[in-house]
Amino acid sequence: MFRRERSIPLRCSAAALCNNLSVLQVPSRNLTHFGVVHGPSAQLLSAAPEGAPLAQRQLHAKEGAGVSPPLITQVHWCVLPFRVLLVLTSHRGIQMYESDGSVMVYWHALDSGDVSPVQAVFARGIASSGHFICVGTWSGRVLVFDIPAKGPNIVLSEELAGHQTSVTDIATEAAQGQDCMADMVTADDSGLLCVWRSGPEFKLMTQIPGFGVPCPSVQLWHGTVAAGYGDGQVRLYEASTGTLHVQISAHARAICALDLAPEVGKLLSAAEDTFVHIWKLSRSPKSGHTEVEHCHAECVPDTQVCGVRFCDPSGSSFAVTGYDLAEILRFSSV
């Protein structure tokens, strides 16, 4: 069972974007950081366990060329082995900041090249793997940035070509020390999933075909891909082979966000049907296949949910954002 905790007020509503919430725990300071996108700005908030907001900061998209301020598409904290960076993506480029948003350490402008004037140019989908940060783009390419232990000498080391349509989300997990381990998955607007092995050179391991609907959100847990689709389904695949293990009719409308509590294998799903569900993932000792158990459902009435995240690795609390909702809702286990 989960109960509603004190909400965290926002200056303005979260934008109606999928995966529009990022959470970073700072155990050493007993703080939780929240990041939410609204139009051309991103709101960063820090809160203590009792829910009282302690600090707020607004970041704006770097304008580059153009007359109107560019819209931000996503904000996400990337936890690397040696530092934490805050990454913003927009219609103009990719911005990387120190974790508190105080200093911008890198800016990468998107090259629209020969793109038609009617086609949108943007970056979307952010994840870190080892000392790399990967960012998806409108063209389907995934940009891989090599991050130094400190300083601004960030380098675009590789561009991954696996998608023909816009990337929607990227998920990674630690490689568990296996040479053939698939440790990154990317999703796109056609529902196609690409599974990669990271390293000095990223390798495409397998492709999981879509079935006519977008895949707005994806997660990776112990070699299992969890994908949320525009028809409300959650599908679980074996990452290395692309074999479908579980298909769940989880929601009545399009899924907008998934998250994982890796320590306990809890999967969080949120959709436009106003519901948030928690699922427990486990491996069958006999078959080795992934099994699923439904744990909890929470309704956020009259709200277009657009972001959801666990607030701790054990999955004992989570946060929700919604369009036209000027607060972050928080829930914790009883």
Short mmCIF file of C-alpha atoms in Angstrom, two decimals:
data_model
loop_
_atom_site.label_atom_id
_atom_site.label_comp_id
_atom_site.label_asym_id
_atom_site.label_seq_id
_atom_site.Cartn_x
_atom_site.Cartn_y
_atom_site.Cartn_z
CA MET A 1 0.00 0.00 0.00
CA PHE A 2 1.09 3.54 -0.76
CA ARG A 3 -0.12 6.79 0.78
CA ARG A 4 -0.05 10.32 -0.59
CA GLU A 5 2.69 12.49 0.88
CA ARG A 6 3.19 16.24 0.84
CA SER A 7 3.36 17.53 -2.74
CA ILE A 8 6.15 19.70 -4.07
CA PRO A 9 4.86 22.93 -5.68
CA LEU A 10 6.03 23.91 -9.17
CA ARG A 11 6.22 27.42 -10.60
CA CYS A 12 4.25 26.19 -13.59
CA SER A 13 2.76 22.98 -14.94
CA ALA A 14 4.84 20.20 -16.45
CA ALA A 15 4.73 20.14 -20.24
CA ALA A 16 2.72 17.37 -21.92
CA LEU A 17 5.80 15.31 -22.79
CA CYS A 18 6.50 11.65 -22.16
CA ASN A 19 9.11 10.88 -19.47
CA ASN A 20 8.76 14.43 -18.12
CA LEU A 21 10.29 13.83 -14.71
CA SER A 22 13.82 13.09 -13.57
CA VAL A 23 14.81 12.21 -10.01
CA LEU A 24 18.25 12.15 -8.40
CA GLN A 25 18.81 10.96 -4.85
CA VAL A 26 21.68 12.45 -2.84
CA PRO A 27 21.90 10.19 0.23
CA SER A 28 24.91 12.01 1.66
CA ARG A 29 22.82 15.18 2.06
CA ASN A 30 19.49 13.43 2.62
CA LEU A 31 18.04 15.26 -0.39
CA THR A 32 16.11 14.36 -3.50
CA HIS A 33 16.41 16.45 -6.67
CA PHE A 34 13.55 16.70 -9.18
CA GLY A 35 13.69 17.98 -12.75
CA VAL A 36 10.62 18.91 -14.83
CA VAL A 37 10.32 20.49 -18.31
CA HIS A 38 7.98 23.39 -19.07
CA GLY A 39 8.25 24.92 -22.55
CA PRO A 40 11.63 26.64 -23.03
CA SER A 41 12.71 26.08 -19.42
CA ALA A 42 13.41 23.27 -16.98
CA GLN A 43 12.61 23.50 -13.29
CA LEU A 44 15.05 21.95 -10.81
CA LEU A 45 13.90 21.43 -7.24
CA SER A 46 15.52 19.99 -4.13
CA ALA A 47 13.38 18.56 -1.34
CA ALA A 48 13.99 17.03 2.08
CA PRO A 49 12.28 13.75 3.08
CA GLU A 50 9.33 15.57 4.66
CA GLY A 51 8.62 17.19 1.30
CA ALA A 52 9.54 20.79 2.02
CA PRO A 53 11.17 22.33 -1.08
CA LEU A 54 14.58 23.74 -0.14
CA ALA A 55 15.77 25.23 -3.43
CA GLN A 56 14.60 25.92 -6.95
CA ARG A 57 16.47 26.76 -10.14
CA GLN A 58 15.32 27.40 -13.69
CA LEU A 59 17.42 26.49 -16.71
CA HIS A 60 16.70 27.72 -20.21
CA ALA A 61 17.46 26.17 -23.59
CA LYS A 62 20.43 27.74 -25.36
CA GLU A 63 18.94 29.72 -28.22
CA GLY A 64 21.44 29.29 -31.04
CA ALA A 65 20.11 30.42 -34.41
CA GLY A 66 16.46 31.41 -34.63
CA VAL A 67 14.07 34.05 -33.42
CA SER A 68 11.91 32.10 -30.97
CA PRO A 69 13.18 30.38 -27.82
CA PRO A 70 13.57 26.64 -28.42
CA LEU A 71 11.45 24.16 -26.50
CA ILE A 72 13.14 21.73 -24.14
CA THR A 73 12.21 18.11 -24.80
CA GLN A 74 13.75 16.34 -21.77
CA VAL A 75 15.81 16.82 -18.61
CA HIS A 76 17.73 13.92 -17.06
CA TRP A 77 20.49 13.33 -14.52
CA CYS A 78 23.20 10.96 -15.75
CA VAL A 79 25.06 9.16 -12.97
CA LEU A 80 28.53 8.28 -14.25
CA PRO A 81 31.17 6.33 -12.28
CA PHE A 82 33.06 9.52 -11.41
CA ARG A 83 30.60 12.42 -11.71
CA VAL A 84 26.94 13.32 -12.17
CA LEU A 85 25.85 15.53 -15.07
CA LEU A 86 22.47 17.09 -15.80
CA VAL A 87 21.52 16.84 -19.49
CA LEU A 88 18.94 19.00 -21.28
CA THR A 89 17.74 18.28 -24.81
CA SER A 90 15.87 20.75 -26.98
CA HIS A 91 14.96 21.64 -30.57
CA ARG A 92 18.36 23.32 -30.97
CA GLY A 93 20.83 21.09 -29.20
CA ILE A 94 22.12 19.24 -26.14
CA GLN A 95 23.26 21.00 -22.97
CA MET A 96 25.24 19.35 -20.16
CA TYR A 97 25.54 20.90 -16.71
CA GLU A 98 27.10 20.10 -13.39
CA SER A 99 24.56 18.18 -11.31
CA ASP A 100 23.12 21.25 -9.59
CA GLY A 101 22.65 23.13 -12.88
CA SER A 102 25.04 25.89 -11.81
CA VAL A 103 27.59 25.55 -14.64
CA MET A 104 27.08 24.47 -18.23
CA VAL A 105 30.07 22.31 -19.21
CA TYR A 106 29.13 21.37 -22.77
CA TRP A 107 26.90 22.44 -25.65
CA HIS A 108 26.24 20.44 -28.81
CA ALA A 109 24.24 22.12 -31.56
CA LEU A 110 22.04 19.88 -33.68
CA ASP A 111 22.95 19.89 -37.37
CA SER A 112 19.74 20.05 -39.36
CA GLY A 113 21.67 19.68 -42.63
CA ASP A 114 19.32 19.14 -45.55
CA VAL A 115 16.25 18.58 -43.40
CA SER A 116 12.97 19.83 -44.86
CA PRO A 117 11.73 23.09 -43.28
CA VAL A 118 8.54 21.31 -42.20
CA GLN A 119 10.38 18.57 -40.30
CA ALA A 120 10.99 19.08 -36.59
CA VAL A 121 14.60 18.89 -35.41
CA PHE A 122 15.16 17.84 -31.80
CA ALA A 123 17.05 15.59 -29.40
CA ARG A 124 15.21 13.22 -27.03
CA GLY A 125 16.13 10.13 -25.02
CA ILE A 126 19.03 10.38 -22.55
CA ALA A 127 21.00 7.69 -20.69
CA SER A 128 24.52 7.00 -19.43
CA SER A 129 26.57 3.82 -19.84
CA GLY A 130 29.99 3.67 -18.22
CA HIS A 131 31.76 6.93 -19.05
CA PHE A 132 29.47 7.59 -22.03
CA ILE A 133 26.28 9.63 -22.30
CA CYS A 134 23.93 8.64 -25.14
CA VAL A 135 21.32 10.99 -26.61
CA GLY A 136 18.72 10.20 -29.28
CA THR A 137 17.75 12.49 -32.14
CA TRP A 138 14.89 13.22 -34.54
CA SER A 139 16.73 11.44 -37.37
CA GLY A 140 16.95 8.13 -35.51
CA ARG A 141 20.66 8.45 -34.82
CA VAL A 142 22.00 8.10 -31.28
CA LEU A 143 24.88 10.41 -30.34
CA VAL A 144 27.49 8.93 -27.99
CA PHE A 145 29.53 11.40 -25.91
CA ASP A 146 32.75 10.42 -24.12
CA ILE A 147 32.78 12.11 -20.70
CA PRO A 148 36.08 12.85 -18.89
CA ALA A 149 36.46 12.39 -15.13
CA LYS A 150 36.30 16.17 -14.75
CA GLY A 151 36.27 19.29 -16.82
CA PRO A 152 34.51 20.28 -20.07
CA ASN A 153 36.54 18.24 -22.58
CA ILE A 154 33.53 16.19 -23.71
CA VAL A 155 33.85 14.55 -27.12
CA LEU A 156 31.25 13.22 -29.56
CA SER A 157 32.85 9.80 -30.05
CA GLU A 158 30.29 7.91 -32.14
CA GLU A 159 26.91 8.07 -33.89
CA LEU A 160 24.79 4.92 -33.77
CA ALA A 161 22.58 4.14 -36.77
CA GLY A 162 19.82 1.66 -35.99
CA HIS A 163 16.57 3.62 -36.26
CA GLN A 164 14.77 5.10 -39.25
CA THR A 165 12.38 7.24 -37.16
CA SER A 166 12.80 9.57 -34.18
CA VAL A 167 14.28 8.09 -31.00
CA THR A 168 11.87 8.28 -28.05
CA ASP A 169 13.83 6.85 -25.12
CA ILE A 170 17.06 5.14 -24.07
CA ALA A 171 17.72 2.84 -21.12
CA THR A 172 20.92 1.24 -19.81
CA GLU A 173 22.11 -1.02 -17.01
CA ALA A 174 25.48 -2.12 -15.65
CA ALA A 175 27.02 -4.80 -17.89
CA GLN A 176 27.50 -7.33 -15.05
CA GLY A 177 31.02 -8.13 -16.31
CA GLN A 178 29.90 -10.30 -19.26
CA ASP A 179 31.54 -9.67 -22.64
CA CYS A 180 28.39 -10.45 -24.62
CA MET A 181 26.01 -8.63 -22.27
CA ALA A 182 23.47 -6.32 -23.89
CA ASP A 183 23.43 -3.24 -21.66
CA MET A 184 21.57 -0.54 -23.62
CA VAL A 185 18.24 -0.39 -25.44
CA THR A 186 16.88 2.41 -27.63
CA ALA A 187 13.27 2.90 -28.78
CA ASP A 188 11.63 4.95 -31.52
CA ASP A 189 8.34 6.31 -32.85
CA SER A 190 7.68 3.19 -34.92
CA GLY A 191 7.97 0.90 -31.88
CA LEU A 192 11.30 -0.56 -33.01
CA LEU A 193 13.75 -1.47 -30.23
CA CYS A 194 17.50 -1.70 -30.78
CA VAL A 195 19.60 -3.56 -28.22
CA TRP A 196 23.27 -2.59 -27.91
CA ARG A 197 26.44 -3.58 -26.12
CA SER A 198 28.34 -0.52 -24.97
CA GLY A 199 32.09 -0.06 -25.01
CA PRO A 200 34.79 1.88 -26.86
CA GLU A 201 32.72 0.93 -29.91
CA PHE A 202 29.01 0.25 -29.42
CA LYS A 203 27.71 -2.91 -31.10
CA LEU A 204 24.13 -3.56 -32.24
CA MET A 205 23.15 -6.93 -30.73
CA THR A 206 19.57 -7.35 -31.95
CA GLN A 207 16.52 -5.46 -33.20
CA ILE A 208 13.02 -6.07 -31.87
CA PRO A 209 10.42 -5.08 -34.50
CA GLY A 210 7.57 -2.72 -33.66
CA PHE A 211 3.92 -3.42 -34.43
CA GLY A 212 2.54 -0.11 -35.63
CA VAL A 213 2.49 1.97 -32.44
CA PRO A 214 5.19 4.16 -30.84
CA CYS A 215 7.25 3.03 -27.84
CA PRO A 216 7.50 6.18 -25.69
CA SER A 217 9.37 4.60 -22.77
CA VAL A 218 11.74 1.69 -22.19
CA GLN A 219 13.69 0.15 -19.27
CA LEU A 220 16.32 -2.57 -18.86
CA TRP A 221 16.58 -4.97 -15.90
CA HIS A 222 18.87 -8.01 -15.60
CA GLY A 223 18.86 -8.62 -19.33
CA THR A 224 15.12 -8.03 -19.70
CA VAL A 225 13.75 -5.16 -21.81
CA ALA A 226 10.55 -3.58 -20.48
CA ALA A 227 8.84 -1.51 -23.20
CA GLY A 228 5.72 0.66 -22.84
CA TYR A 229 3.68 1.31 -25.99
CA GLY A 230 1.16 3.76 -27.35
CA ASP A 231 -1.65 1.19 -27.13
CA GLY A 232 -1.24 0.79 -23.35
CA GLN A 233 0.70 -2.48 -23.50
CA VAL A 234 3.84 -3.32 -21.56
CA ARG A 235 5.97 -6.00 -23.21
CA LEU A 236 8.94 -7.80 -21.67
CA TYR A 237 11.62 -9.16 -24.00
CA GLU A 238 14.86 -11.08 -23.57
CA ALA A 239 17.44 -8.42 -24.42
CA SER A 240 19.99 -10.76 -26.03
CA THR A 241 17.56 -12.57 -28.36
CA GLY A 242 14.49 -10.31 -28.64
CA THR A 243 12.23 -13.15 -27.47
CA LEU A 244 8.88 -11.95 -26.07
CA HIS A 245 8.32 -13.33 -22.55
CA VAL A 246 5.36 -11.32 -21.23
CA GLN A 247 2.68 -9.11 -22.75
CA ILE A 248 0.53 -7.06 -20.36
CA SER A 249 -2.55 -5.03 -21.24
CA ALA A 250 -1.46 -2.60 -18.54
CA HIS A 251 -3.35 0.57 -19.44
CA ALA A 252 -6.39 1.74 -21.39
CA ARG A 253 -4.46 4.53 -23.12
CA ALA A 254 -0.96 5.36 -24.28
CA ILE A 255 1.86 4.76 -21.81
CA CYS A 256 3.87 7.91 -21.13
CA ALA A 257 6.57 6.70 -18.72
CA LEU A 258 8.22 3.62 -17.21
CA ASP A 259 10.72 3.40 -14.38
CA LEU A 260 12.55 0.64 -12.52
CA ALA A 261 13.67 0.10 -8.93
CA PRO A 262 16.66 -2.10 -9.78
CA GLU A 263 17.32 -3.43 -6.28
CA VAL A 264 13.94 -5.16 -6.06
CA GLY A 265 12.83 -5.49 -9.70
CA LYS A 266 9.81 -3.22 -9.38
CA LEU A 267 8.48 -1.67 -12.60
CA LEU A 268 6.47 1.56 -12.54
CA SER A 269 4.15 2.39 -15.44
CA ALA A 270 2.07 5.52 -16.04
CA ALA A 271 -0.32 6.35 -18.87
CA GLU A 272 -2.85 8.81 -20.21
CA ASP A 273 -5.65 6.81 -18.54
CA THR A 274 -4.68 8.59 -15.23
CA PHE A 275 -3.38 5.35 -13.67
CA VAL A 276 0.02 4.48 -12.24
CA HIS A 277 0.79 0.77 -11.75
CA ILE A 278 3.58 -1.03 -9.92
CA TRP A 279 4.66 -4.47 -11.14
CA LYS A 280 7.10 -6.95 -9.59
CA LEU A 281 9.50 -8.61 -12.03
CA SER A 282 11.26 -11.88 -11.25
CA ARG A 283 13.03 -14.73 -13.01
CA SER A 284 11.47 -18.19 -12.97
CA PRO A 285 14.05 -20.62 -11.49
CA LYS A 286 12.75 -23.38 -13.79
CA SER A 287 12.44 -21.72 -17.19
CA GLY A 288 14.61 -18.64 -16.61
CA HIS A 289 11.85 -16.52 -18.15
CA THR A 290 10.70 -13.23 -16.64
CA GLU A 291 7.50 -13.36 -14.60
CA VAL A 292 5.28 -10.46 -13.54
CA GLU A 293 3.06 -9.80 -10.53
CA HIS A 294 0.81 -6.74 -10.13
CA CYS A 295 1.51 -4.96 -6.83
CA HIS A 296 -0.30 -1.62 -6.73
CA ALA A 297 -2.50 0.79 -8.70
CA GLU A 298 -2.88 4.51 -8.08
CA CYS A 299 -5.31 6.83 -9.86
CA VAL A 300 -4.48 10.50 -10.38
CA PRO A 301 -7.96 11.82 -11.23
CA ASP A 302 -8.56 14.28 -14.07
CA THR A 303 -4.85 14.48 -14.88
CA GLN A 304 -2.87 13.80 -18.02
CA VAL A 305 0.06 12.04 -16.39
CA CYS A 306 3.35 12.74 -18.19
CA GLY A 307 6.12 11.60 -15.85
CA VAL A 308 6.69 9.07 -13.09
CA ARG A 309 9.82 8.00 -11.19
CA PHE A 310 10.79 5.98 -8.17
CA CYS A 311 12.47 8.15 -5.55
CA ASP A 312 14.74 5.41 -4.17
CA PRO A 313 16.38 2.20 -5.48
CA SER A 314 14.16 -0.01 -3.28
CA GLY A 315 10.93 1.30 -4.84
CA SER A 316 9.37 2.39 -1.54
CA SER A 317 8.35 5.83 -2.86
CA PHE A 318 7.56 7.41 -6.22
CA ALA A 319 6.69 10.78 -7.75
CA VAL A 320 4.24 11.77 -10.50
CA THR A 321 3.90 14.81 -12.75
CA GLY A 322 0.94 15.80 -14.92
CA TYR A 323 0.04 18.37 -17.53
CA ASP A 324 -1.79 21.39 -16.10
CA LEU A 325 -0.76 20.25 -12.61
CA ALA A 326 1.50 22.75 -10.82
CA GLU A 327 2.90 20.28 -8.32
CA ILE A 328 4.83 17.03 -8.08
CA LEU A 329 2.76 14.35 -6.38
CA ARG A 330 4.61 12.03 -4.03
CA PHE A 331 3.61 8.62 -2.68
CA SER A 332 5.37 6.36 -0.19
CA SER A 333 4.76 2.84 1.09
CA VAL A 334 2.90 2.46 4.37
#
